[in-house]
Coordinates of C-alpha atoms in Angstrom, one line a residue:
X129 CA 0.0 0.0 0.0
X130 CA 1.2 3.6 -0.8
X131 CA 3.0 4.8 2.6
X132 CA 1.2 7.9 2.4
X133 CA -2.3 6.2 1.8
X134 CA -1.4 4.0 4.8
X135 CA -0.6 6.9 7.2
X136 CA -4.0 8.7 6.2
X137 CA -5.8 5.3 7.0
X138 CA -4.1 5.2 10.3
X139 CA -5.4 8.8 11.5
X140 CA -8.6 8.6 10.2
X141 CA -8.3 5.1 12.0
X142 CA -7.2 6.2 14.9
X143 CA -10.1 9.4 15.1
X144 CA -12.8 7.5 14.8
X145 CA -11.3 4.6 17.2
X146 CA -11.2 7.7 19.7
X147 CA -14.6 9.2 19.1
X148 CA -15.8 5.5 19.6
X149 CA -14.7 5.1 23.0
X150 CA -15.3 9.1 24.1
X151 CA -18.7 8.3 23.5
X152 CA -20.5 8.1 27.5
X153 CA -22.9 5.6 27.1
X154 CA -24.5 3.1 25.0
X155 CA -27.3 5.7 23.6
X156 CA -24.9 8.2 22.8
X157 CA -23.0 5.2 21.3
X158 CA -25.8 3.9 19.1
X159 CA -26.8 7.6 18.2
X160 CA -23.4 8.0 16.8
X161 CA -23.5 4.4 14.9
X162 CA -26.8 5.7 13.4
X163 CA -25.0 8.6 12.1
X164 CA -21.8 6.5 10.6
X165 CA -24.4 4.1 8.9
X166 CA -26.3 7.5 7.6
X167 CA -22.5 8.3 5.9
X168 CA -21.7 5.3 4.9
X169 CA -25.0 5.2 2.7
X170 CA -24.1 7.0 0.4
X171 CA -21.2 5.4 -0.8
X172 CA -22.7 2.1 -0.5
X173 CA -24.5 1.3 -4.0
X174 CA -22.9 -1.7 -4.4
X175 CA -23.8 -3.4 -0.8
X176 CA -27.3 -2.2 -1.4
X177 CA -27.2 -4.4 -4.8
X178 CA -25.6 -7.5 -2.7
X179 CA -28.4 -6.9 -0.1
X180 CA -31.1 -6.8 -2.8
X181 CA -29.4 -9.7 -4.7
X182 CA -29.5 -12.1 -1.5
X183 CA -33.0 -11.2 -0.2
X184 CA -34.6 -11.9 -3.8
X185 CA -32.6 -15.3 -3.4
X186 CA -34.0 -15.8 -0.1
X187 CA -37.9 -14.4 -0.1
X188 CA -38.6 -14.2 -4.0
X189 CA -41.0 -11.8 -4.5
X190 CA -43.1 -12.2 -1.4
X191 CA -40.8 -9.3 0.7
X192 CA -42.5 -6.0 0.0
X193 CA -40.3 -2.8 -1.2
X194 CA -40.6 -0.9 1.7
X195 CA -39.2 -3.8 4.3
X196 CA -36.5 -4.8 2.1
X197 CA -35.5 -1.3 2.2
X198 CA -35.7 -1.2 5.9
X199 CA -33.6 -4.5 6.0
X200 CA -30.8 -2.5 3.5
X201 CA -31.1 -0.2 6.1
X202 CA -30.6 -2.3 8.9
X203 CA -27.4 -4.1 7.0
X204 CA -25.6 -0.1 7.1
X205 CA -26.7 0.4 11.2
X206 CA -26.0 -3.3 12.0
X207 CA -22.2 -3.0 10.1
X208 CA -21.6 0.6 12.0
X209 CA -22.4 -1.2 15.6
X210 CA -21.0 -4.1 15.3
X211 CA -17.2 -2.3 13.9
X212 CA -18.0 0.0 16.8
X213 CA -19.0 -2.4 20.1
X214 CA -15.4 -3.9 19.2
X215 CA -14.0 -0.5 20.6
X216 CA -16.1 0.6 23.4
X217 CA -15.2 -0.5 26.7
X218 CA -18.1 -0.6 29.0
X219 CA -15.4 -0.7 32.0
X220 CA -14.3 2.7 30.5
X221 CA -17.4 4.3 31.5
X222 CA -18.2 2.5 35.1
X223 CA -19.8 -0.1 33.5
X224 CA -19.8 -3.9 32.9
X225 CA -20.6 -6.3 29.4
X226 CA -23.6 -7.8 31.6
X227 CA -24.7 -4.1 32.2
X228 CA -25.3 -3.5 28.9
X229 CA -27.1 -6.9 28.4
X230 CA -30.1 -9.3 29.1
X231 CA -29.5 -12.9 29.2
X232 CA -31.6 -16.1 28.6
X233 CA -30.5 -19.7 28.7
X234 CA -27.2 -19.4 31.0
X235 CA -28.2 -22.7 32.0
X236 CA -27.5 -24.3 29.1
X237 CA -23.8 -22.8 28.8
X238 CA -23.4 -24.9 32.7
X239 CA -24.9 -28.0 31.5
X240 CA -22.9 -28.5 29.0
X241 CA -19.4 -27.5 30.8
X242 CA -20.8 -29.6 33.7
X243 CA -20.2 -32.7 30.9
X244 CA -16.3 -31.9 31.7
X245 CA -15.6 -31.8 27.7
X246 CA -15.3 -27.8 26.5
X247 CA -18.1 -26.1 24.9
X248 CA -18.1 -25.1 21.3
X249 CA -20.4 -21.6 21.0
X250 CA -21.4 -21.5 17.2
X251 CA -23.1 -18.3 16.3
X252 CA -23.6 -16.3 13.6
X253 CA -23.0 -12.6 12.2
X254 CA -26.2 -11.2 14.3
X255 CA -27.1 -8.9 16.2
X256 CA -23.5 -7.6 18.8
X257 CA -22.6 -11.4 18.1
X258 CA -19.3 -10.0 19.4
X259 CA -20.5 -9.7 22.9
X260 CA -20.9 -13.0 23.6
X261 CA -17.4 -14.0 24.7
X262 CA -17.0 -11.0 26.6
X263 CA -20.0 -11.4 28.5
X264 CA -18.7 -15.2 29.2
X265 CA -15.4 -14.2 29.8
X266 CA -16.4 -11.2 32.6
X267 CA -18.5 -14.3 33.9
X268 CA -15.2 -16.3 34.9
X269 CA -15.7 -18.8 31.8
X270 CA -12.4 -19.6 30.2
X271 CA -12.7 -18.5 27.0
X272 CA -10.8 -18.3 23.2
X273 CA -12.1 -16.5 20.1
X274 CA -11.7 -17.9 16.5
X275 CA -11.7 -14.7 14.3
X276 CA -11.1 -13.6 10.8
X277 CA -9.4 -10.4 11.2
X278 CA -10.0 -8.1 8.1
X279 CA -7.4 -7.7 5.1
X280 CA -6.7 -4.2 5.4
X281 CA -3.5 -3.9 7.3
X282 CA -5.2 -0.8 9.6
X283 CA -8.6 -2.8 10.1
X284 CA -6.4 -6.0 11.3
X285 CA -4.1 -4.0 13.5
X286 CA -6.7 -2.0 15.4
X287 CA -9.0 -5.2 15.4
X288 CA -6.4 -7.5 17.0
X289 CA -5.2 -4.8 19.6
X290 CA -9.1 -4.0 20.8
X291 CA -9.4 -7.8 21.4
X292 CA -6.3 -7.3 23.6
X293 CA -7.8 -4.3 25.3
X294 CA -10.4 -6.5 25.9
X295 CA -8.6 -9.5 27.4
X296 CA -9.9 -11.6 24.7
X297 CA -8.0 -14.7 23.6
X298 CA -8.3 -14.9 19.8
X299 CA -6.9 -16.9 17.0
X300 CA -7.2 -15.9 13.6
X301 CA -8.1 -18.0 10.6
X302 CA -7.1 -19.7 8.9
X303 CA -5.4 -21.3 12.0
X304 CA -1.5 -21.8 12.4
X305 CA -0.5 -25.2 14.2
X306 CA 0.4 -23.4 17.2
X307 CA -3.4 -22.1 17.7
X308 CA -5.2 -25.7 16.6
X309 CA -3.2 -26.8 19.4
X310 CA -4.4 -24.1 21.5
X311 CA -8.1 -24.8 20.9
X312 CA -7.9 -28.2 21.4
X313 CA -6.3 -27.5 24.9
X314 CA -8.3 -24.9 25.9
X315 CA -11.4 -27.5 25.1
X316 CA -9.4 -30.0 27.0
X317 CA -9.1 -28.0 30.1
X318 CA -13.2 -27.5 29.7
X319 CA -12.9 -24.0 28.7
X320 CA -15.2 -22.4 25.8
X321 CA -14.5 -21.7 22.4
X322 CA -16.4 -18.6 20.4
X323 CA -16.8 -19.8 16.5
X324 CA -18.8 -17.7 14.1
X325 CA -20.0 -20.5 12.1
X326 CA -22.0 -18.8 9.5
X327 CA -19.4 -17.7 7.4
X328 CA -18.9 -19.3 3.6
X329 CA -16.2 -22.0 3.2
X330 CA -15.6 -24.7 0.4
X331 CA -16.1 -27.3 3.0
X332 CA -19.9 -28.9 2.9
X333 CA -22.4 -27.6 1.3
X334 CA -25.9 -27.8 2.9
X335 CA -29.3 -25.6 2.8
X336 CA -29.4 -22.4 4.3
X337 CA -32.0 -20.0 4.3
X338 CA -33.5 -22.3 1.5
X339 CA -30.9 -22.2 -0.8
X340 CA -27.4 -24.4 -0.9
X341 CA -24.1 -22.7 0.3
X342 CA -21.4 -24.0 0.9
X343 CA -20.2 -23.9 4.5
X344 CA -17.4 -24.5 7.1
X345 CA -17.1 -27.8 8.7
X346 CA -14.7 -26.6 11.4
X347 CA -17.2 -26.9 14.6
X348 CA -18.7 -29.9 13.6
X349 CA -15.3 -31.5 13.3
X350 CA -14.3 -30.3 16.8
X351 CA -17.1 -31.6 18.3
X352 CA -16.0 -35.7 16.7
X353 CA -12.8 -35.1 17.5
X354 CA -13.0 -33.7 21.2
X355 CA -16.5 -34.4 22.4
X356 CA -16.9 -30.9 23.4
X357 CA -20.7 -29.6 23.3
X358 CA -22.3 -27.7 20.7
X359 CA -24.1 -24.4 22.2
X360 CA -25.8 -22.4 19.7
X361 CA -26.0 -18.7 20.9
X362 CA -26.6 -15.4 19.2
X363 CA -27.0 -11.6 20.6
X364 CA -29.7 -9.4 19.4
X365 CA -30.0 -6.0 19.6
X366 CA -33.0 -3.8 21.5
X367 CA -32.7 -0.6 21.6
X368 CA -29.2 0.6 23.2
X369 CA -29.0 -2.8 24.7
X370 CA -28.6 -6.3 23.5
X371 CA -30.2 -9.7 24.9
X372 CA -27.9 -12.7 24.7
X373 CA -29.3 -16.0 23.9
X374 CA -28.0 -19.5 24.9
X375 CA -29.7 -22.1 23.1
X376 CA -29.9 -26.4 24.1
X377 CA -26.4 -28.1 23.2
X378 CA -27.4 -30.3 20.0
X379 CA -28.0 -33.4 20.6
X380 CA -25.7 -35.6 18.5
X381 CA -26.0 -39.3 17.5
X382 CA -22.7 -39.6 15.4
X383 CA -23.2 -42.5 12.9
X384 CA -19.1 -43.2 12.6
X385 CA -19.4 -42.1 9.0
X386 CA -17.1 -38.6 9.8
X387 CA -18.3 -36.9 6.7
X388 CA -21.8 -37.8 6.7
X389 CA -21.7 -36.5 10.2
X390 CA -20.2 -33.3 10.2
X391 CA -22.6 -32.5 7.1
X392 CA -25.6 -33.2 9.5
X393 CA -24.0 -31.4 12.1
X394 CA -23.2 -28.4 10.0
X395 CA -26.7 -28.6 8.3
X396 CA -28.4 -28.3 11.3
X397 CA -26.3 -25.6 12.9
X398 CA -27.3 -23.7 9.9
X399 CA -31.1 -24.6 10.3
X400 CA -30.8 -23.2 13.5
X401 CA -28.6 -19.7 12.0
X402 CA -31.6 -19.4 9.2
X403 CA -34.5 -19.3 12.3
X404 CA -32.5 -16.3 13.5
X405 CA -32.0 -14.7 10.6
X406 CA -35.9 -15.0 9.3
X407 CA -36.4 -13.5 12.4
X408 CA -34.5 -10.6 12.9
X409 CA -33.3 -10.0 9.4
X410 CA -32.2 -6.8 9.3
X411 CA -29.8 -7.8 11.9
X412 CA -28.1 -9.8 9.8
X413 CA -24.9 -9.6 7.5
X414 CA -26.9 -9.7 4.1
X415 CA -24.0 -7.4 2.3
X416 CA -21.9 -10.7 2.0
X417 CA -21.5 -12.6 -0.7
X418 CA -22.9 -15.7 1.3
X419 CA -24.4 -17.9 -1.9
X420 CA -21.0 -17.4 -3.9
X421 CA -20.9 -20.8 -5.9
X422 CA -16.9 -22.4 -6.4
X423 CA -14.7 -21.1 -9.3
X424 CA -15.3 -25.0 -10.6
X425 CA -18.7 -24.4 -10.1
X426 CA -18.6 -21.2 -11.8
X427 CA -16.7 -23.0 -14.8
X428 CA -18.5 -26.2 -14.6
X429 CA -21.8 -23.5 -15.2
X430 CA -20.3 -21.6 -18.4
X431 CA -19.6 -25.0 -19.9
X432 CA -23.1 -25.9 -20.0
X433 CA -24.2 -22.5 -21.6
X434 CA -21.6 -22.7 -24.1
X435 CA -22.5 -26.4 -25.3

């Protein structure tokens, strides 16, 4: 990257990083999140086409104009909170995570490390999906993140160093050696490990939403491999605050065919995903390219046309 392009990402970084965390309190934090998603708008033709691709994928013609617009929307808003809850400390401002949050289903996150194996929390891009390990983490859990930090050298550095602020254990994916072996000791030692499963890989592909995509196999093959429980959970947002949902551990009757199994595992971790999305769409990351088919797909496709 040009130096001087890099330096001018860095302070315009850096400013907004600090405006972030000036900010009091979670309203004045979400008023200023309304306002970044209101200038990032504008600029934003070709996520608004992605959105409007993916929801005529999903619905057809049965969603009506005016709430797909409010779901296009709700992609800009949920994009501007989500960047900007990685950088605001409640602790900064006499607060804690579980402050800012309602709960449901703890019990399920204790039954499951009660079983002695590690918990796997799958979730998806919803809602302040980020607060989840946090709000585990303040609770005494032991905790590790798997994350995808971004490609933009800026992004990725001020990313990694507000998970450190945080106290958050993360690995980034792909995974070295040295941080599989981490996750598979951490699971060992019972602790919990944060996976946003929704993402689109060339592992599996299974339905989602109604439509095939292809999807990652990674949770369901720590699960065979270590026995460690499968917690679905996802954070929503209300208002200024957000409620955090843990869901049953699936219930898995492994067959001893490993690839037939983590396809039904993966398939039905992303039955669960679609039920939240369908329900709070607009909380949802509908600006990615989530039905993407493979480049031999792709080819395999033109083939056809051209014979």
């Amino acid at each position: 990257m040009n130096p001087v392009l890099l330096s001018a990402q860095r302070l315009s970084f850096a400013a907004l990083v600090a405006l972030i965390r000036a900010m009091p309190n979670p309203r004045a934090l979400r008023y200023l999140c309304l306002l970044m998603a209101a200038s990032m708008r504008p600029f934003g033709a070709s996520w608004r086409r992605l959105v409007q691709r993916n929801l005529r994928l999903v619905y057809g013609d049965t969603l009506p104009a005016p709430q797909q617009r409010a779901i296009a929307r709700g992609v800009f808003e949920h994009s501007a909170r989500g960047f900007a809850e990685l950088f605001w400390l409640p602790q900064e401002h006499g607060m804690t995570v579980a402050d800012w949050c309602d709960v449901e289903g703890l019990e399920h996150i204790d039954a499951a490390l009660a079983a002695g194996k590690g918990v796997l929390l799958a979730t998806a891009h919803i809602g302040g999906w980020t607060l989840l390990p946090r709000y585990l983490q303040e609770r005494g859990q032991n905790t590790g993140s798997l994350l995808r930090l971004p490609s933009n050298p800026v992004a990725s550095a001020g990313e990694a160093q507000a998970c450190e602020r945080m106290g958050l254990t993360f690995y980034n994916t792909p995974l070295s050696r040295e941080h599989a072996h981490a996750c598979l000791r951490l699971l060992r030692n019972n602790g919990v490990l944060f996976i946003v499963a929704d993402r689109r890989s060339a592992d599996v592909k299974v339905d989602f939403l109604g439509q095939p995509a292809w999807c990652a196999t990674g949770t369901a093959s720590l699960h065979l491999r270590t026995g460690a429980a499968i917690v679905p959970a996802y954070a929503r947002r209300e208002g200024d605050r957000h409620r955090l949902v843990f869901e049953p551990a699936l219930q898995v009757a492994a067959s001893g065919d490993r690839k037939a199994d983590e396809r039904a595992i993966t398939a039905e971790l992303h039955r669960i995903f679609g039920t939240w999305v369908r329900r709070h769409p607009e909380q949802w990351m509908w600006n990615h390219n989530r039905w993407r088919p493979r480049r031999s797909e792709m080819r395999e496709h033109g083939n056809e046309h051209r014979q």
